[in-house]
Coordinates of C-alpha atoms in Angstrom, one line a residue:
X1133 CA 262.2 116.2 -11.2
X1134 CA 259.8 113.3 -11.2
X1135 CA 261.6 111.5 -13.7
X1136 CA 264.7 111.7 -12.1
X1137 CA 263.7 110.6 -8.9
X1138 CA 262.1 107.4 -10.8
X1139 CA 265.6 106.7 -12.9
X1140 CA 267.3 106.7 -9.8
X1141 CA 264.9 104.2 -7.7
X1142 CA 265.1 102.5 -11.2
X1143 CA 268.9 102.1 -11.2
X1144 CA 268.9 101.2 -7.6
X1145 CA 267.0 98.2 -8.7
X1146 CA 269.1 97.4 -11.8
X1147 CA 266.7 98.7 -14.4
X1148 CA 268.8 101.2 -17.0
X1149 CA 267.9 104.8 -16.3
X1150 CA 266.4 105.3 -19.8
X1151 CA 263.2 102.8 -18.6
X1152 CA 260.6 105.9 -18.9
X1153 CA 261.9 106.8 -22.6
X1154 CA 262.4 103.4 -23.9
X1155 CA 258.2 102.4 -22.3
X1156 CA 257.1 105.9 -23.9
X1157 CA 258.1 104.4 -27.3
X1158 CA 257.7 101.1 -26.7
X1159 CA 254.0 102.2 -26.1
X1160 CA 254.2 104.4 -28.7
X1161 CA 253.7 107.6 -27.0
X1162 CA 255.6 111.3 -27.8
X1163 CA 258.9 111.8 -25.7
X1164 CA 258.1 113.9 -22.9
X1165 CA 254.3 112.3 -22.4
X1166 CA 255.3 110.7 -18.7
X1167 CA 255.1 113.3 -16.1
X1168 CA 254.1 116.4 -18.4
X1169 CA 253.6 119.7 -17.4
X1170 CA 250.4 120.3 -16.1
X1171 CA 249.3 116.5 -15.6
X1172 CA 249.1 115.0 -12.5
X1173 CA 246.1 115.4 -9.8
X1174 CA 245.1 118.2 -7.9
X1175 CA 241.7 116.9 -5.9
X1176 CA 238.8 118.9 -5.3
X1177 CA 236.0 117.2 -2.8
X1178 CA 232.6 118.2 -2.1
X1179 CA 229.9 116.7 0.4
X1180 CA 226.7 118.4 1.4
X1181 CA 224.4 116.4 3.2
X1182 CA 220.9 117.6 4.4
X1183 CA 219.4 115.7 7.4
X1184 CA 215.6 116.0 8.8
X1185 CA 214.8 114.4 12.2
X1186 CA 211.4 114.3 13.4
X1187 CA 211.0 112.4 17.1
X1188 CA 208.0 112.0 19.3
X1189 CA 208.0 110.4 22.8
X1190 CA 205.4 109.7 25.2
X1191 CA 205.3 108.1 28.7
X1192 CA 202.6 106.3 30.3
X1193 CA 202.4 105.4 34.4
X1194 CA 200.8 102.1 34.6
X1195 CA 201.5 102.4 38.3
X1196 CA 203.0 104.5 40.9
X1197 CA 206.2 102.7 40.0
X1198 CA 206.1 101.2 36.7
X1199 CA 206.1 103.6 33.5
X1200 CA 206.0 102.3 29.7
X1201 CA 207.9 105.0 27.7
X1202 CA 207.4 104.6 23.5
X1203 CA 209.3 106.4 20.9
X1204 CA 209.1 107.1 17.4
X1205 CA 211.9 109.4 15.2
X1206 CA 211.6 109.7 11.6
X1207 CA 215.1 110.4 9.4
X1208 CA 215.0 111.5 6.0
X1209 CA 218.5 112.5 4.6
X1210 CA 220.1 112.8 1.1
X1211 CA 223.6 113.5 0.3
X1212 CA 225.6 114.8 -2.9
X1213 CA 228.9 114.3 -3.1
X1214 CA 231.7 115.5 -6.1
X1215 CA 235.2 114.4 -7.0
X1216 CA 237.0 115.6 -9.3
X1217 CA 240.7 116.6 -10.5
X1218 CA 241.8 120.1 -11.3
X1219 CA 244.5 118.7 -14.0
X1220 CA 244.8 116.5 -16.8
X1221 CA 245.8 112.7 -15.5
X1222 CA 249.2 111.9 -16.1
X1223 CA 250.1 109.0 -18.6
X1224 CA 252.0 107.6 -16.6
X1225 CA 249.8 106.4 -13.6
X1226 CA 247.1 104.0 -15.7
X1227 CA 250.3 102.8 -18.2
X1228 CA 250.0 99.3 -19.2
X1229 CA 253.7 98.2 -18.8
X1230 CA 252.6 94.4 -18.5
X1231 CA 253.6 93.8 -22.2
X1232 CA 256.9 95.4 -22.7
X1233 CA 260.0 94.1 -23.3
X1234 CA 263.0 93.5 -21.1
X1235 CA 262.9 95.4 -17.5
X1236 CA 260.3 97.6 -18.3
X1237 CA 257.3 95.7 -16.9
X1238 CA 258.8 96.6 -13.5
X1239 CA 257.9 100.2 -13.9
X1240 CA 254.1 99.1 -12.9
X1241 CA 255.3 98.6 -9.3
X1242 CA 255.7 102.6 -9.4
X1243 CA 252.2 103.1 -10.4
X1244 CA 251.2 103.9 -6.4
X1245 CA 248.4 105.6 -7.1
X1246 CA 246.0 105.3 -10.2
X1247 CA 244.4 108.0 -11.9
X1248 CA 241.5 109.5 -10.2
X1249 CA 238.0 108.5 -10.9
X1250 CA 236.0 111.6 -10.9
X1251 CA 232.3 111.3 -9.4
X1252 CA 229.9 111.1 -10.5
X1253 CA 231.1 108.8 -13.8
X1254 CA 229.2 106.5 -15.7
X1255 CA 229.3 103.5 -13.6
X1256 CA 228.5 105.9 -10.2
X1257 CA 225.9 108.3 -9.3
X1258 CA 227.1 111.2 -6.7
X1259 CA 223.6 111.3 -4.4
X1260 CA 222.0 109.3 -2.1
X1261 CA 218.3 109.3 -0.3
X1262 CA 217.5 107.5 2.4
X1263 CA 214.2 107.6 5.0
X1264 CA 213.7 105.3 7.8
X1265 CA 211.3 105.2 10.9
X1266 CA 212.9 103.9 13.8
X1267 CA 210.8 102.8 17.2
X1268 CA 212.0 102.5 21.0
X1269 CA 209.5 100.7 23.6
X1270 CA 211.3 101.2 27.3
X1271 CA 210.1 99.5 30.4
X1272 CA 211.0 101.2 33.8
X1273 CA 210.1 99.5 36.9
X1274 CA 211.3 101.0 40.6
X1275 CA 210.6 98.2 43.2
X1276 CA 212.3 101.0 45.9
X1277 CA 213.0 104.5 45.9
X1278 CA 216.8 103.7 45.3
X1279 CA 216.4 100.6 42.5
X1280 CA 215.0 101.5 38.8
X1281 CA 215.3 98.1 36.6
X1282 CA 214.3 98.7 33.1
X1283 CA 214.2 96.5 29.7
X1284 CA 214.3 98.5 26.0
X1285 CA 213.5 97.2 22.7
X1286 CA 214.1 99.8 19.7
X1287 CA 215.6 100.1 16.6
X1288 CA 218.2 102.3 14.9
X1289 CA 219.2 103.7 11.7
X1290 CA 222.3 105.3 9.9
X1291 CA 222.5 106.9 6.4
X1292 CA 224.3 105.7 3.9
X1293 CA 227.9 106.7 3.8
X1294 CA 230.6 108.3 1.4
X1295 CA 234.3 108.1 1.1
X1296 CA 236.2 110.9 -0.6
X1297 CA 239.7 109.5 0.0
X1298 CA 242.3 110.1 -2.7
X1299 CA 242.5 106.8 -4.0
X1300 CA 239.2 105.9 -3.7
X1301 CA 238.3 103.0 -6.2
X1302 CA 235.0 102.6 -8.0
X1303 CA 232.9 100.4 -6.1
X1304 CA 234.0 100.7 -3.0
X1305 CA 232.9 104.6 -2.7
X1306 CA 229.7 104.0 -1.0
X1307 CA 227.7 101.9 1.9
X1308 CA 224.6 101.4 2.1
X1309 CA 222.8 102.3 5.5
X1310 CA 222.5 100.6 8.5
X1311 CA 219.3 99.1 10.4
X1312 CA 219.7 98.2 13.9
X1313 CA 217.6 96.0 16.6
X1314 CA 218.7 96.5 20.1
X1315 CA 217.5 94.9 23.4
X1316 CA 219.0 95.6 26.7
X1317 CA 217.9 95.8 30.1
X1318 CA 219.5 96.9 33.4
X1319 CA 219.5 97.9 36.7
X1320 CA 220.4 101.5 38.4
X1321 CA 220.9 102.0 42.2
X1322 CA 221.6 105.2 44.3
X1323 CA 222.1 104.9 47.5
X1324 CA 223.8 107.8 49.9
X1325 CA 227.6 106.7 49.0
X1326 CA 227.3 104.4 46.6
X1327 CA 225.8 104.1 42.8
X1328 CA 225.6 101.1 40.6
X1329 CA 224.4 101.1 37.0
X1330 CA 224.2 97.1 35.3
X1331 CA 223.3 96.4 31.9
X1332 CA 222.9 93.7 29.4
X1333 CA 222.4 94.3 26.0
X1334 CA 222.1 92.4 22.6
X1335 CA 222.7 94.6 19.3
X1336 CA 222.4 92.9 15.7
X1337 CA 223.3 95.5 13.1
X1338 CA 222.1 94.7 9.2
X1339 CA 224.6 96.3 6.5
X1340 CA 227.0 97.2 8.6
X1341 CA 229.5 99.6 7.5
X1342 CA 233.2 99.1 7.7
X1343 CA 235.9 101.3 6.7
X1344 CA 238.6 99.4 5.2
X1345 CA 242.5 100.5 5.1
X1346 CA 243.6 100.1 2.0
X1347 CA 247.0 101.5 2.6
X1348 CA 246.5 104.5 0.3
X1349 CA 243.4 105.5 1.5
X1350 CA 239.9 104.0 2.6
X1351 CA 237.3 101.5 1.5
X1352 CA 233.4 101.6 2.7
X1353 CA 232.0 98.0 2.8
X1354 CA 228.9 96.8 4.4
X1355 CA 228.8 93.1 6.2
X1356 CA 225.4 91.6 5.6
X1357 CA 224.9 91.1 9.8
X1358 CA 227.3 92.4 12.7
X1359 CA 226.2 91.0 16.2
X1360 CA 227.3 92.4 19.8
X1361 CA 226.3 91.2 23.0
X1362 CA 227.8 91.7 26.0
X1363 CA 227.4 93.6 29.8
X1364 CA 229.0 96.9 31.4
X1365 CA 229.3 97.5 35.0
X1366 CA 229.6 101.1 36.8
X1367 CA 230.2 101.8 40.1
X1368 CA 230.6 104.8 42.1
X1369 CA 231.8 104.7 46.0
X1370 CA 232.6 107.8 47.8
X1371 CA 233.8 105.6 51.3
X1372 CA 235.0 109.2 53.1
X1373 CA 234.2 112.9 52.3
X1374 CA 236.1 113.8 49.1
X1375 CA 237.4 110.7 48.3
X1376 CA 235.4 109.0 44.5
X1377 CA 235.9 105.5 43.9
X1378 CA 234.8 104.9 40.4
X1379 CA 235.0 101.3 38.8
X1380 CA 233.6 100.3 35.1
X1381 CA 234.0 96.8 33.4
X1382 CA 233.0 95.8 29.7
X1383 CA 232.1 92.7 28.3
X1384 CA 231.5 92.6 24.2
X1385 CA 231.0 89.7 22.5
X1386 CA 231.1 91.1 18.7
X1387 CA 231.1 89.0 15.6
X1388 CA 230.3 89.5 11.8
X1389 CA 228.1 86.9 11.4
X1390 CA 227.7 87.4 7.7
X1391 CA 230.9 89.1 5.5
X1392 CA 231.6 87.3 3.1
X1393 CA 232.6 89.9 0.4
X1394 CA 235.2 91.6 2.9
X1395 CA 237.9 92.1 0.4
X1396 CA 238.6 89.5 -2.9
X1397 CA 238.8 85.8 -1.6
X1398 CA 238.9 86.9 2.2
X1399 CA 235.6 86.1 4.2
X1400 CA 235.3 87.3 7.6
X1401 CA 232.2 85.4 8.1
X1402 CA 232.0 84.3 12.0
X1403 CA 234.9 86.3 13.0
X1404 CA 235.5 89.3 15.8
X1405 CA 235.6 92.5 14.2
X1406 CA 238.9 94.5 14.5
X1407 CA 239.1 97.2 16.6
X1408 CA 236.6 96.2 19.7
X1409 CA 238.2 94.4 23.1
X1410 CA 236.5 91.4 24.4
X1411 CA 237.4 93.0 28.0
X1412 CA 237.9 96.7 29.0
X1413 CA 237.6 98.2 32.4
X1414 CA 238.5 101.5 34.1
X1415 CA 239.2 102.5 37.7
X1416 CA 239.7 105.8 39.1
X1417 CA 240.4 107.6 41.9
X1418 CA 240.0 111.5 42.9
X1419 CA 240.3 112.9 46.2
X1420 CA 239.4 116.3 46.7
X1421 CA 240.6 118.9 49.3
X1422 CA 241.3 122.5 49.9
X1423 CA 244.5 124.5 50.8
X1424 CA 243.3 127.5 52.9
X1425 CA 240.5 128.8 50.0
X1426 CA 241.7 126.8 47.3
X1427 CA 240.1 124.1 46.0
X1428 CA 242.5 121.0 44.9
X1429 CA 242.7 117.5 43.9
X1430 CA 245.0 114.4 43.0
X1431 CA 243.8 111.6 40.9
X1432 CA 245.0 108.7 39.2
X1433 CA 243.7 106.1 36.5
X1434 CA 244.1 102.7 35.1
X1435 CA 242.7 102.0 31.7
X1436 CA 243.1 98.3 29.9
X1437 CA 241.7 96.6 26.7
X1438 CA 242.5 93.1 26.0
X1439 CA 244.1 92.1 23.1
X1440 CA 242.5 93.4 19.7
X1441 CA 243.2 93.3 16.4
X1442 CA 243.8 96.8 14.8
X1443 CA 242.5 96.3 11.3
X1444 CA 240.0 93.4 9.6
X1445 CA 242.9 93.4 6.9
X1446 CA 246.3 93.4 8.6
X1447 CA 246.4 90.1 10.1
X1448 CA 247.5 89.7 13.5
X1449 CA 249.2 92.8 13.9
X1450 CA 247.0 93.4 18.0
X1451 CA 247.4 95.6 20.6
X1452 CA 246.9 95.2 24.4
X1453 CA 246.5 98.2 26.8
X1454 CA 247.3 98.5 30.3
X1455 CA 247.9 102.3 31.2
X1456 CA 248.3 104.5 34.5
X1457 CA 247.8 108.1 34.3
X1458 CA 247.9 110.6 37.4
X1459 CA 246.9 114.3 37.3
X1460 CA 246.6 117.0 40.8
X1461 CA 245.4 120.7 40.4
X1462 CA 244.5 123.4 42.1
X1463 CA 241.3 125.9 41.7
X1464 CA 242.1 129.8 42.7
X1465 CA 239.7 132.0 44.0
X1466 CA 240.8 134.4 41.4
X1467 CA 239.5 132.1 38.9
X1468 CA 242.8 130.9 37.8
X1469 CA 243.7 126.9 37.5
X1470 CA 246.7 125.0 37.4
X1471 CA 246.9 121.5 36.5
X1472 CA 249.8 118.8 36.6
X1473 CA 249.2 115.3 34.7
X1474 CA 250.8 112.6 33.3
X1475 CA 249.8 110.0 31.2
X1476 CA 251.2 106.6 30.0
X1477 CA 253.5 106.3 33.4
X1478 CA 254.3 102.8 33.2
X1479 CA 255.2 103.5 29.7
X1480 CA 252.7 100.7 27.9
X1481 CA 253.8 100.5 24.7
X1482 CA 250.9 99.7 21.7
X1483 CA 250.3 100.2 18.2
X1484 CA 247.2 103.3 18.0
X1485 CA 246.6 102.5 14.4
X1486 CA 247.5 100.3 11.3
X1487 CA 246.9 100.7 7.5

């Protein structure tokens, strides 16, 4: 079946239909040896991964309204992972048509997938063991009843990953974990009607992992440094009984500030990752109300994102988001709900992924 789906694509592009006969000789390989019986690939994947977390905190009242809160959490986790392939490769898939006479070297741009590298192999081990002992030191200061400001200074960790795509390629199976350093600090009021939460933050991230598309599956790479700094802004108003106001605006500043090994002769060095919007904000609005004993409510949304890249490795292909979404429902005293939404209804258009 195989082979005849191939001669055809093969004629289509002008190569004579007799291409996989005339390379299996050429190469000096049996008739028959392409696509045989019980070659091909048939993946099996395994991952177990077995986490400890230990985590202390303690908080300390200087005064009657400033407490100093310090953590500690200790992370110990290994993980063993498997690959392998339940039949023989096929001959076909890691051919070396480069050399052949005539047409035939075009065969190589139906190689779409290369034989799979089992793991563990010689070049890779299957396991990974990683321990860190990450720290948090928080500040919390409340001038009035209403206002708590705060400042934090910890640090984070993330084990190293594994990717058990199909066409996962040695090398690029693997990242190694992440340290994080975080400082932020913030304000959060509560008054009768009205809440506001403020923060500033700056995040540097060391090894970063980034998944990479690589159109037939995925890549793990680590960027030496990732940096983020940025503010969000929340707001909750409730002007009249049953009526929520609530407002939220994002400012991230990201960069890789050190990736130079992204993908062969490509350095992302000083550039915004893909994937995160300078700008995002969110408004909402629910009024609630009751019919008789009922309990109902309308609402209606409005989410954006600035323009973003989708991918680190498919150019400029961006998105922007501007979307309005509505919903109403009613709660019965039975117990029963029904709910009416909508989403998307100015019909924004944007691309939710890219390989």
């Amino acid at each position: 079946y195989f082979q005849a789906v191939i001669n055809a694509a093969l004629g289509a592009a002008g190569v004579p239909p007799t291409a996989l006969d005339d390379a299996e000789a050429a190469l000096g390989l049996a008739p028959g040896t392409f696509f045989a019986p019980g070659t091909g690939s048939f993946e099996q994947f395994a991952h177990r991964d077995d986490s400890i977390s230990v985590f202390t905190q303690l908080d300390y009242e200087l005064t009657d309204n400033l407490t100093l809160t310090g953590g500690l959490n200790f992370t110990s986790d290994k993980k063993k992972v498997e690959l392998s392939s339940r039949l023989a490769p096929d001959a076909f898939s890691n051919a070396d048509f480069s050399g052949l006479p005539g047409a035939l070297p075009l065969l190589a741009a139906l190689q779409f997938i290369p034989a799979l590298v089992p793991l563990p192999n010689a070049n890779e081990t299957n396991r990974s063991s990683n321990q860190d002992l990450a720290w948090s030191i928080r500040a919390s200061w409340k001038p009035i009843p209403q206002l708590n400001i705060y400042a934090i200074a910890a640090t984070g960790f993330k084990a190293a990953s594994w990717t058990l795509s199909r066409d996962s390629r040695v090398g690029s199976r693997f990242a190694k974990p992440e340290d994080t350093m975080l400082f932020e600090i913030g304000a959060k009021a509560r008054f009768d009607n009205l809440s506001i939460n403020l923060a500033l933050f700056d995040q540097t991230i060391k090894n970063f992992q980034s998944t990479v598309s690589t159109g037939r599956g995925f890549a793990f790479l680590n960027a030496d440094k990732q940096s983020s700094r940025g503010f969000e802004l929340e707001t909750n108003w409730q002007p009249v009984r049953g009526l929520s106001l609530v407002n939220s605006v994002t400012y991230l500043d990201a960069l890789y500030d050190s990736f130079p090994n992204f993908m062969a002769g490509i350095d992302l060095s000083g550039q915004r990752p893909a994937g995160i919007p300078k700008w995002s904000a969110t408004s909402a609005a629910t009024y609630d109300f009751t019919i008789g004993q009922w309990r109902a409510f309308v609402r209606g949304d409005y989410h954006y994102e600035s323009k973003t890249r989708l991918q680190d490795n498919t150019g400029a292909l961006a998105r922007t988001i501007n979307e309005f979404n509505a919903s109403m429902g009613v709660d019965f005293d039975n117990g029963f709900q029904l709910q009416l939404w909508a989403r998307n209804l100015t019909n924004d258009k944007y691309y939710v992924g890219a390989t």
